[in-house]
Short mmCIF file of C-alpha atoms in Angstrom, two decimals:
data_model
loop_
_atom_site.label_atom_id
_atom_site.label_comp_id
_atom_site.label_asym_id
_atom_site.label_seq_id
_atom_site.Cartn_x
_atom_site.Cartn_y
_atom_site.Cartn_z
CA MET A 1 -27.22 -61.33 -5.42
CA THR A 2 -28.08 -59.14 -2.52
CA ASN A 3 -28.59 -58.94 1.17
CA GLN A 4 -32.03 -59.38 2.63
CA PRO A 5 -33.59 -57.49 5.59
CA ASP A 6 -31.82 -57.43 8.96
CA PRO A 7 -32.25 -60.65 10.88
CA GLY A 8 -33.94 -59.03 13.86
CA PRO A 9 -35.56 -61.76 15.95
CA ALA A 10 -34.36 -65.29 15.41
CA ALA A 11 -35.92 -67.11 12.50
CA THR A 12 -38.19 -70.00 13.43
CA SER A 13 -37.10 -73.50 12.46
CA ILE A 14 -40.00 -75.73 11.49
CA GLY A 15 -40.61 -79.08 9.90
CA THR A 16 -37.17 -80.58 10.57
CA PRO A 17 -37.55 -84.09 9.08
CA ASP A 18 -34.61 -85.64 10.94
CA SER A 19 -35.47 -84.36 14.42
CA THR A 20 -37.67 -85.99 17.05
CA PRO A 21 -39.61 -84.50 19.98
CA THR A 22 -36.92 -85.77 22.35
CA GLY A 23 -34.00 -85.02 20.04
CA PRO A 24 -31.70 -82.01 20.14
CA ALA A 25 -33.27 -78.63 19.45
CA ALA A 26 -32.41 -76.90 16.20
CA PRO A 27 -30.08 -73.92 16.63
CA GLU A 28 -31.37 -70.39 16.24
CA LEU A 29 -30.68 -69.10 12.75
CA PHE A 30 -30.15 -65.57 11.42
CA THR A 31 -29.52 -63.88 14.76
CA TRP A 32 -26.62 -61.47 15.18
CA GLU A 33 -24.72 -64.18 17.05
CA PHE A 34 -25.35 -66.55 14.18
CA ALA A 35 -24.09 -63.97 11.66
CA THR A 36 -20.77 -63.73 13.51
CA ASN A 37 -20.10 -67.46 13.16
CA PRO A 38 -22.79 -69.51 11.39
CA TYR A 39 -20.63 -72.61 10.92
CA PRO A 40 -21.54 -74.50 14.15
CA ALA A 41 -25.23 -74.11 13.31
CA TYR A 42 -24.65 -75.30 9.77
CA ALA A 43 -22.75 -78.32 11.10
CA TRP A 44 -25.77 -79.17 13.26
CA LEU A 45 -28.08 -78.90 10.24
CA ARG A 46 -25.83 -81.13 8.12
CA ASP A 47 -25.92 -83.77 10.85
CA HIS A 48 -29.54 -83.57 11.97
CA ALA A 49 -31.65 -81.80 9.31
CA PRO A 50 -29.69 -81.52 6.05
CA VAL A 51 -32.74 -80.29 4.12
CA HIS A 52 -34.39 -78.04 6.67
CA ARG A 53 -37.57 -75.98 6.43
CA THR A 54 -37.35 -72.65 8.22
CA LYS A 55 -39.18 -69.34 8.46
CA LEU A 56 -36.82 -66.57 7.38
CA PRO A 57 -36.72 -63.14 9.05
CA SER A 58 -38.75 -61.76 6.14
CA GLY A 59 -41.57 -64.21 6.90
CA VAL A 60 -40.88 -66.36 3.85
CA GLU A 61 -40.67 -70.10 4.51
CA ALA A 62 -37.92 -71.91 2.60
CA TRP A 63 -35.88 -75.11 2.53
CA LEU A 64 -32.19 -74.86 3.46
CA VAL A 65 -29.92 -77.41 1.75
CA THR A 66 -26.66 -77.87 3.68
CA ARG A 67 -24.83 -81.03 2.53
CA TYR A 68 -22.38 -80.82 -0.38
CA ALA A 69 -23.85 -83.64 -2.49
CA ASP A 70 -27.40 -82.34 -2.05
CA ALA A 71 -26.29 -78.77 -2.73
CA LYS A 72 -24.57 -79.72 -5.97
CA GLN A 73 -27.65 -81.63 -7.08
CA ALA A 74 -29.97 -78.73 -6.27
CA LEU A 75 -27.81 -76.14 -8.04
CA ALA A 76 -28.03 -78.09 -11.29
CA ASP A 77 -31.61 -79.40 -10.97
CA GLN A 78 -33.77 -77.99 -13.77
CA ARG A 79 -36.89 -78.60 -11.66
CA LEU A 80 -35.72 -75.71 -9.49
CA SER A 81 -36.47 -72.50 -11.34
CA LYS A 82 -34.84 -69.12 -10.87
CA ASN A 83 -38.03 -67.34 -11.92
CA PRO A 84 -39.91 -65.89 -8.90
CA ALA A 85 -43.16 -66.44 -10.80
CA HIS A 86 -42.92 -70.08 -9.69
CA HIS A 87 -43.03 -69.10 -6.00
CA ASP A 88 -46.31 -70.06 -4.39
CA GLU A 89 -45.98 -67.02 -2.15
CA PRO A 90 -48.56 -65.94 0.43
CA ALA A 91 -49.63 -62.33 0.53
CA HIS A 92 -47.27 -61.43 3.40
CA ALA A 93 -44.28 -62.67 1.39
CA LYS A 94 -44.96 -60.76 -1.83
CA GLY A 95 -41.78 -59.27 -3.30
CA LYS A 96 -39.52 -60.52 -0.50
CA THR A 97 -37.50 -63.07 -2.43
CA GLY A 98 -35.42 -60.84 -4.67
CA ILE A 99 -33.40 -57.64 -4.72
CA PRO A 100 -35.36 -54.84 -3.01
CA GLY A 101 -36.78 -52.46 -5.57
CA GLU A 102 -36.04 -54.52 -8.67
CA ARG A 103 -39.71 -55.28 -9.38
CA LYS A 104 -40.88 -51.67 -9.17
CA ALA A 105 -37.88 -50.57 -11.21
CA GLU A 106 -38.67 -53.17 -13.90
CA LEU A 107 -35.25 -54.78 -13.56
CA MET A 108 -36.38 -58.39 -13.13
CA THR A 109 -35.23 -59.73 -16.51
CA HIS A 110 -31.66 -60.57 -15.53
CA LEU A 111 -29.66 -63.78 -15.19
CA LEU A 112 -30.57 -64.38 -11.54
CA ASN A 113 -34.31 -64.45 -12.26
CA ILE A 114 -34.73 -66.36 -15.52
CA ASP A 115 -34.43 -69.87 -16.92
CA PRO A 116 -33.56 -71.27 -20.36
CA PRO A 117 -34.12 -70.43 -23.14
CA ASP A 118 -34.05 -66.73 -22.14
CA HIS A 119 -31.19 -67.39 -19.70
CA THR A 120 -29.18 -69.12 -22.45
CA ARG A 121 -29.69 -66.19 -24.83
CA LEU A 122 -28.78 -63.46 -22.35
CA ARG A 123 -25.82 -65.35 -20.90
CA ARG A 124 -24.38 -65.87 -24.39
CA LEU A 125 -24.61 -62.14 -25.07
CA VAL A 126 -22.75 -61.12 -21.93
CA SER A 127 -20.30 -64.02 -21.57
CA LYS A 128 -17.83 -62.56 -24.07
CA ALA A 129 -17.01 -59.85 -21.53
CA PHE A 130 -15.71 -62.46 -19.08
CA THR A 131 -13.60 -64.73 -21.25
CA PRO A 132 -10.14 -65.59 -19.87
CA ARG A 133 -8.58 -63.45 -22.60
CA ARG A 134 -10.76 -60.42 -21.83
CA VAL A 135 -10.12 -60.74 -18.10
CA ALA A 136 -6.36 -61.07 -18.69
CA GLU A 137 -6.44 -57.89 -20.78
CA PHE A 138 -8.17 -56.16 -17.87
CA ALA A 139 -5.50 -57.21 -15.34
CA PRO A 140 -3.31 -54.07 -15.69
CA ARG A 141 -6.31 -51.85 -14.95
CA VAL A 142 -7.15 -53.90 -11.84
CA GLN A 143 -3.55 -53.55 -10.65
CA GLU A 144 -3.65 -49.81 -11.32
CA LEU A 145 -6.85 -49.42 -9.30
CA THR A 146 -5.42 -51.54 -6.47
CA ASP A 147 -2.23 -49.50 -6.19
CA ASP A 148 -4.10 -46.20 -6.42
CA LEU A 149 -6.43 -47.14 -3.56
CA ILE A 150 -3.54 -48.28 -1.34
CA ASP A 151 -1.67 -45.06 -2.15
CA ARG A 152 -4.56 -43.08 -0.68
CA PHE A 153 -4.12 -44.52 2.83
CA ALA A 154 -0.57 -45.93 2.85
CA ALA A 155 0.97 -42.91 4.58
CA LYS A 156 -1.61 -42.93 7.40
CA GLY A 157 -0.56 -46.25 8.89
CA GLU A 158 -4.18 -47.26 9.35
CA ALA A 159 -7.29 -47.87 7.29
CA ASP A 160 -10.69 -49.47 7.21
CA LEU A 161 -10.03 -52.04 4.52
CA ILE A 162 -13.73 -52.41 3.69
CA HIS A 163 -14.49 -48.71 3.16
CA ASP A 164 -11.08 -47.65 1.83
CA PHE A 165 -10.17 -50.66 -0.30
CA ALA A 166 -12.41 -53.73 -0.65
CA PHE A 167 -15.50 -51.69 -1.49
CA PRO A 168 -14.24 -49.19 -4.09
CA LEU A 169 -11.97 -51.60 -5.99
CA PRO A 170 -14.67 -53.80 -7.57
CA ILE A 171 -17.05 -50.88 -8.05
CA TYR A 172 -14.55 -48.98 -10.19
CA ALA A 173 -13.51 -52.17 -11.99
CA ILE A 174 -17.02 -53.22 -12.99
CA CYS A 175 -17.88 -49.64 -13.98
CA ASP A 176 -14.88 -49.62 -16.32
CA LEU A 177 -15.95 -52.96 -17.77
CA LEU A 178 -19.52 -51.79 -18.32
CA GLY A 179 -18.41 -48.52 -19.85
CA VAL A 180 -19.62 -46.09 -17.17
CA PRO A 181 -17.69 -42.83 -17.69
CA ARG A 182 -15.12 -42.08 -14.98
CA GLU A 183 -16.90 -38.85 -14.01
CA ASP A 184 -20.07 -40.83 -13.16
CA GLN A 185 -18.47 -43.68 -11.23
CA ASP A 186 -18.64 -41.99 -7.84
CA ASP A 187 -22.43 -41.87 -8.23
CA PHE A 188 -22.40 -45.63 -8.69
CA ARG A 189 -20.22 -45.95 -5.61
CA ASP A 190 -22.79 -43.98 -3.60
CA TRP A 191 -25.72 -46.07 -4.86
CA ALA A 192 -23.87 -49.31 -4.23
CA GLY A 193 -22.93 -48.10 -0.76
CA MET A 194 -26.59 -47.47 0.00
CA MET A 195 -27.39 -51.02 -1.07
CA ILE A 196 -24.75 -52.54 1.18
CA ARG A 197 -25.52 -50.32 4.17
CA HIS A 198 -29.27 -50.77 3.98
CA GLY A 199 -29.50 -54.19 2.33
CA GLY A 200 -29.91 -55.58 5.83
CA GLY A 201 -32.41 -52.95 6.93
CA PRO A 202 -35.31 -50.94 5.52
CA ARG A 203 -35.86 -51.84 1.89
CA GLY A 204 -36.83 -48.28 0.95
CA GLY A 205 -33.26 -46.99 0.82
CA VAL A 206 -32.18 -49.84 -1.41
CA ALA A 207 -35.21 -49.41 -3.66
CA ARG A 208 -34.46 -45.70 -4.14
CA SER A 209 -30.87 -46.52 -5.11
CA VAL A 210 -32.06 -49.19 -7.53
CA LYS A 211 -34.46 -46.70 -9.11
CA LYS A 212 -31.69 -44.11 -9.52
CA MET A 213 -29.37 -46.71 -11.00
CA ARG A 214 -32.00 -47.86 -13.49
CA GLY A 215 -32.68 -44.30 -14.62
CA TYR A 216 -28.98 -43.67 -15.14
CA LEU A 217 -28.45 -46.94 -17.04
CA LEU A 218 -31.36 -46.27 -19.40
CA GLU A 219 -29.96 -42.81 -20.09
CA LEU A 220 -26.47 -44.24 -20.66
CA ILE A 221 -27.83 -46.89 -23.03
CA HIS A 222 -29.61 -44.21 -25.05
CA ARG A 223 -26.44 -42.09 -25.18
CA LYS A 224 -24.20 -44.96 -26.19
CA ARG A 225 -26.63 -46.12 -28.88
CA GLU A 226 -26.48 -42.66 -30.48
CA GLU A 227 -22.67 -42.54 -30.27
CA LEU A 228 -21.96 -46.16 -31.25
CA PRO A 229 -19.64 -46.48 -34.30
CA ALA A 230 -20.75 -48.63 -37.21
CA GLU A 231 -18.12 -51.29 -36.51
CA ALA A 232 -17.07 -52.90 -33.25
CA THR A 233 -13.92 -51.54 -31.70
CA PRO A 234 -11.25 -53.53 -29.80
CA GLY A 235 -11.94 -53.68 -26.09
CA GLU A 236 -15.50 -52.45 -26.56
CA ASP A 237 -17.28 -51.92 -23.24
CA LEU A 238 -20.02 -54.31 -22.19
CA ILE A 239 -22.98 -51.93 -22.48
CA SER A 240 -21.97 -51.05 -26.04
CA GLY A 241 -21.64 -54.76 -26.78
CA LEU A 242 -25.14 -55.42 -25.46
CA ILE A 243 -26.55 -52.56 -27.55
CA ARG A 244 -24.75 -53.82 -30.67
CA ALA A 245 -26.06 -57.35 -30.14
CA SER A 246 -29.59 -55.98 -29.78
CA ASP A 247 -29.26 -53.93 -32.93
CA HIS A 248 -28.05 -57.01 -34.84
CA GLY A 249 -31.07 -59.20 -34.20
CA GLU A 250 -30.41 -60.77 -30.79
CA HIS A 251 -33.72 -59.32 -29.58
CA LEU A 252 -32.37 -57.72 -26.43
CA THR A 253 -34.95 -55.25 -25.18
CA GLU A 254 -34.03 -51.97 -23.57
CA ASN A 255 -35.23 -53.22 -20.19
CA GLU A 256 -33.19 -56.41 -20.62
CA ALA A 257 -30.07 -54.39 -21.40
CA ALA A 258 -30.61 -52.18 -18.34
CA ALA A 259 -31.37 -55.21 -16.14
CA MET A 260 -28.26 -57.02 -17.35
CA ALA A 261 -26.04 -54.01 -16.68
CA PHE A 262 -27.67 -53.59 -13.27
CA ILE A 263 -27.20 -57.17 -12.11
CA LEU A 264 -23.61 -57.34 -13.37
CA LEU A 265 -22.83 -54.26 -11.33
CA PHE A 266 -24.85 -55.33 -8.30
CA ALA A 267 -23.78 -58.98 -8.19
CA GLY A 268 -20.30 -58.27 -9.49
CA PHE A 269 -19.18 -55.90 -6.79
CA GLU A 270 -20.53 -57.18 -3.47
CA THR A 271 -19.16 -60.68 -3.95
CA THR A 272 -15.69 -59.24 -4.52
CA VAL A 273 -16.00 -56.80 -1.60
CA ASN A 274 -16.61 -59.80 0.65
CA LEU A 275 -13.96 -61.98 -0.99
CA ILE A 276 -11.32 -59.33 -0.26
CA GLY A 277 -12.68 -58.48 3.20
CA ASN A 278 -13.29 -62.05 4.41
CA GLY A 279 -10.09 -63.26 2.79
CA THR A 280 -7.92 -60.57 4.40
CA TYR A 281 -9.53 -61.21 7.79
CA ALA A 282 -8.91 -64.97 7.48
CA LEU A 283 -5.24 -64.36 6.67
CA LEU A 284 -4.79 -61.91 9.54
CA THR A 285 -6.25 -64.44 11.98
CA HIS A 286 -4.21 -67.37 10.60
CA PRO A 287 -0.64 -66.05 10.86
CA GLU A 288 1.07 -69.27 9.75
CA GLN A 289 -0.94 -69.40 6.53
CA ARG A 290 -0.41 -65.69 5.94
CA ALA A 291 3.38 -66.11 6.43
CA ARG A 292 3.44 -68.97 3.91
CA LEU A 293 1.68 -66.82 1.34
CA GLN A 294 3.92 -63.81 1.93
CA ALA A 295 7.03 -65.97 1.55
CA SER A 296 5.80 -67.38 -1.74
CA LEU A 297 4.95 -63.91 -3.06
CA THR A 298 8.40 -62.62 -2.06
CA ALA A 299 9.89 -65.51 -4.03
CA GLY A 300 7.87 -64.48 -7.09
CA GLU A 301 5.67 -67.57 -7.00
CA THR A 302 1.93 -67.44 -7.78
CA GLU A 303 0.77 -71.02 -7.25
CA LEU A 304 -0.01 -70.63 -3.55
CA LEU A 305 -1.83 -67.36 -4.28
CA GLU A 306 -4.07 -69.13 -6.78
CA THR A 307 -4.88 -72.13 -4.58
CA GLY A 308 -5.07 -69.80 -1.59
CA VAL A 309 -7.86 -67.66 -3.06
CA GLU A 310 -9.82 -70.82 -3.85
CA GLU A 311 -9.39 -71.95 -0.25
CA LEU A 312 -10.52 -68.57 1.06
CA LEU A 313 -13.61 -68.88 -1.13
CA ARG A 314 -14.31 -72.28 0.42
CA TYR A 315 -13.38 -71.47 4.02
CA ASP A 316 -15.38 -68.25 4.50
CA GLY A 317 -16.67 -67.24 1.10
CA PRO A 318 -18.51 -64.07 0.09
CA VAL A 319 -21.79 -65.80 -0.81
CA GLU A 320 -23.34 -67.62 2.13
CA LEU A 321 -26.48 -68.86 0.39
CA ALA A 322 -27.07 -69.25 -3.33
CA THR A 323 -29.80 -67.03 -4.71
CA TRP A 324 -33.43 -68.13 -4.70
CA ARG A 325 -34.76 -71.20 -6.46
CA PHE A 326 -38.37 -72.37 -6.65
CA ALA A 327 -39.67 -75.90 -7.22
CA THR A 328 -41.69 -76.19 -10.41
CA ARG A 329 -42.88 -79.72 -9.65
CA PRO A 330 -42.50 -82.28 -6.86
CA LEU A 331 -38.92 -83.36 -6.21
CA THR A 332 -36.83 -84.96 -3.50
CA ILE A 333 -33.55 -83.59 -2.16
CA GLY A 334 -31.61 -85.48 0.48
CA GLY A 335 -34.62 -87.68 1.20
CA GLN A 336 -36.90 -84.69 1.79
CA ASP A 337 -39.93 -84.12 -0.46
CA ILE A 338 -40.20 -80.59 -1.84
CA ALA A 339 -43.59 -79.33 -3.02
CA PRO A 340 -44.16 -77.23 -6.16
CA GLY A 341 -43.87 -73.51 -5.40
CA ASP A 342 -41.58 -74.01 -2.41
CA PRO A 343 -38.46 -71.80 -2.22
CA VAL A 344 -35.13 -73.61 -1.91
CA LEU A 345 -31.95 -71.95 -0.66
CA VAL A 346 -28.66 -73.81 -1.11
CA VAL A 347 -26.33 -72.97 1.79
CA LEU A 348 -22.95 -72.73 0.06
CA ALA A 349 -21.18 -71.95 3.34
CA ALA A 350 -22.45 -75.20 4.85
CA ALA A 351 -21.78 -77.35 1.77
CA ASP A 352 -18.22 -76.07 1.50
CA ARG A 353 -17.45 -77.25 5.03
CA ASP A 354 -19.03 -80.68 4.61
CA PRO A 355 -16.59 -83.28 6.04
CA ALA A 356 -18.06 -85.83 3.63
CA ARG A 357 -16.46 -83.84 0.80
CA PHE A 358 -13.48 -81.96 2.31
CA ASP A 359 -10.77 -83.24 4.65
CA ASP A 360 -10.49 -81.11 7.80
CA PRO A 361 -13.10 -78.69 6.44
CA ASP A 362 -12.81 -76.24 9.35
CA THR A 363 -9.06 -75.85 8.78
CA LEU A 364 -7.73 -73.10 6.50
CA ASP A 365 -5.13 -74.66 4.18
CA LEU A 366 -4.02 -72.35 1.37
CA SER A 367 -2.35 -75.24 -0.46
CA ARG A 368 -5.51 -77.39 -0.54
CA ARG A 369 -5.65 -79.19 -3.89
CA ASP A 370 -8.89 -81.14 -4.05
CA ASN A 371 -11.01 -78.04 -3.70
CA GLN A 372 -14.08 -78.14 -5.90
CA HIS A 373 -15.94 -75.65 -3.72
CA LEU A 374 -19.33 -74.25 -4.62
CA GLY A 375 -18.46 -70.64 -3.80
CA TYR A 376 -19.46 -69.47 -7.26
CA GLY A 377 -22.26 -71.98 -7.73
CA HIS A 378 -22.58 -74.91 -10.11
CA GLY A 379 -24.42 -75.70 -13.33
CA ILE A 380 -25.85 -73.24 -15.84
CA HIS A 381 -26.04 -70.48 -13.21
CA TYR A 382 -22.36 -70.72 -12.30
CA CYS A 383 -21.19 -67.17 -11.63
CA LEU A 384 -20.39 -65.47 -14.92
CA GLY A 385 -18.05 -62.97 -13.27
CA ALA A 386 -15.98 -65.56 -11.36
CA PRO A 387 -12.83 -65.03 -13.51
CA LEU A 388 -12.92 -61.28 -12.85
CA ALA A 389 -13.59 -61.76 -9.12
CA ARG A 390 -10.66 -64.18 -8.86
CA LEU A 391 -8.40 -61.69 -10.64
CA GLU A 392 -9.47 -58.89 -8.30
CA GLY A 393 -9.11 -61.10 -5.23
CA GLN A 394 -5.65 -62.34 -6.17
CA THR A 395 -4.45 -58.85 -7.11
CA ALA A 396 -5.85 -57.22 -3.98
CA LEU A 397 -4.48 -59.77 -1.51
CA ALA A 398 -1.07 -60.07 -3.15
CA THR A 399 -0.62 -56.28 -3.29
CA LEU A 400 -1.76 -55.74 0.29
CA LEU A 401 0.62 -58.40 1.64
CA THR A 402 3.62 -57.20 -0.36
CA ARG A 403 3.17 -53.44 0.05
CA LEU A 404 1.99 -53.60 3.68
CA PRO A 405 3.88 -56.63 4.99
CA ASP A 406 3.19 -55.97 8.70
CA LEU A 407 -0.54 -55.43 8.21
CA GLN A 408 -2.51 -56.40 11.32
CA LEU A 409 -5.94 -55.99 12.89
CA ALA A 410 -6.40 -52.72 14.75
CA VAL A 411 -9.20 -54.11 16.94
CA ASP A 412 -9.98 -57.38 18.65
CA SER A 413 -11.80 -59.89 16.45
CA ALA A 414 -14.69 -59.91 18.93
CA ASP A 415 -15.30 -56.22 18.17
CA LEU A 416 -15.86 -56.80 14.45
CA ARG A 417 -19.44 -56.88 13.17
CA TRP A 418 -20.81 -58.81 10.23
CA ARG A 419 -23.52 -57.36 8.03
CA GLY A 420 -26.87 -58.95 8.73
CA GLY A 421 -28.50 -60.50 5.72
CA LEU A 422 -29.34 -63.71 3.97
CA ILE A 423 -27.39 -64.19 0.76
CA MET A 424 -24.06 -62.45 1.29
CA ARG A 425 -21.52 -62.81 4.11
CA GLY A 426 -19.26 -59.87 4.80
CA LEU A 427 -17.78 -57.59 7.44
CA ARG A 428 -19.15 -54.11 8.11
CA THR A 429 -15.65 -52.77 8.77
CA LEU A 430 -12.10 -54.13 8.91
CA PRO A 431 -9.85 -51.68 10.83
CA VAL A 432 -6.15 -52.41 10.25
CA GLU A 433 -2.81 -50.81 11.07
CA PHE A 434 0.65 -51.04 9.55
CA THR A 435 3.93 -49.18 9.22
CA PRO A 436 3.18 -46.02 7.20
CA LEU A 437 4.63 -45.83 3.70
CA HIS A 438 6.15 -42.52 2.71
CA LYS A 439 7.04 -41.61 -0.87
#
């Protein structure tokens, strides 16, 4: 999952099946104003054009699915392929539906771009790294990373929570899980930073970072294969596990191993950056909900933290649109006919505020119970790293609120800027201030 080019001029809305020449005009999509608060536009689409054909800033034309029931259907529909080979793309749209640079770097064979049976095989190989038991074993390391990052700025009384906290935490966590040596992890942080900074702009910077990351991963795979012991060891890192599976007949090619490591790093960090950033911002701008959560944490309770993170995922989640799907044959979604080769983008942010599914969907309620949000997808492509992201989100928010209890925004909300893009939703910066902590 990655950002797409900067929105630039407003995307053009075309072919809205539910509109009429005298009906209300469709809202402008993918402008900077839209990025700040897309929810009114999504509400309009749900009401007037729930399956809406639009021209994206990249020039690609795609269907946007905005209602919860339709979104859930589309996410699980096997007639919608993840393989870009099914895209009937015109020449001007070549290579604009995936992660910049992944084609040239030969990193296409990962879970976001393939279907069964290859998807089933690769997901089985990597899923053991994200079992509840494995994630629980990783919890102390996540807490250690969280405390260490807060220690670095606690005495200053101010911080940019994106740059100083939300960004490095998941990078270091996923590097540890993959088995990237500590001395190399800052390189990964730099490459990932380039992807986030330029994912909404020129694709060249992202492509160069992807190329560097691929070269490093191939080298690391070679090194680990030479050093791998004959028998598995407890807590074995994920790259070693992928190598071992390949060497024991699972037919995992070297490019597949590199692509899997790449997408786990790439998809596994930006979602969590935005979960922490968007979640903290939502709490800071909803003081009653934030006070409820702080009181429960002070009392040693975790239930509201758990339901609260799920609500933050629903209310303003890190993934605005699910990654690309392409129709392999004619199908109908929400009464709209979709032609073979057409791209389909499920708008998770719109579906998760559908009043037909959620009571008071525009209200943040940390104790919300009936909360089957689609923030991590649905069906066979449900996010593999969701348990780890939830752990990181819960740990980060709980530690921030307990160690920095008077945390508050250091700027007006109107001064904050959201990163332009298509798939992800996240803040560029989150300046905060608090009473300095001195050892």
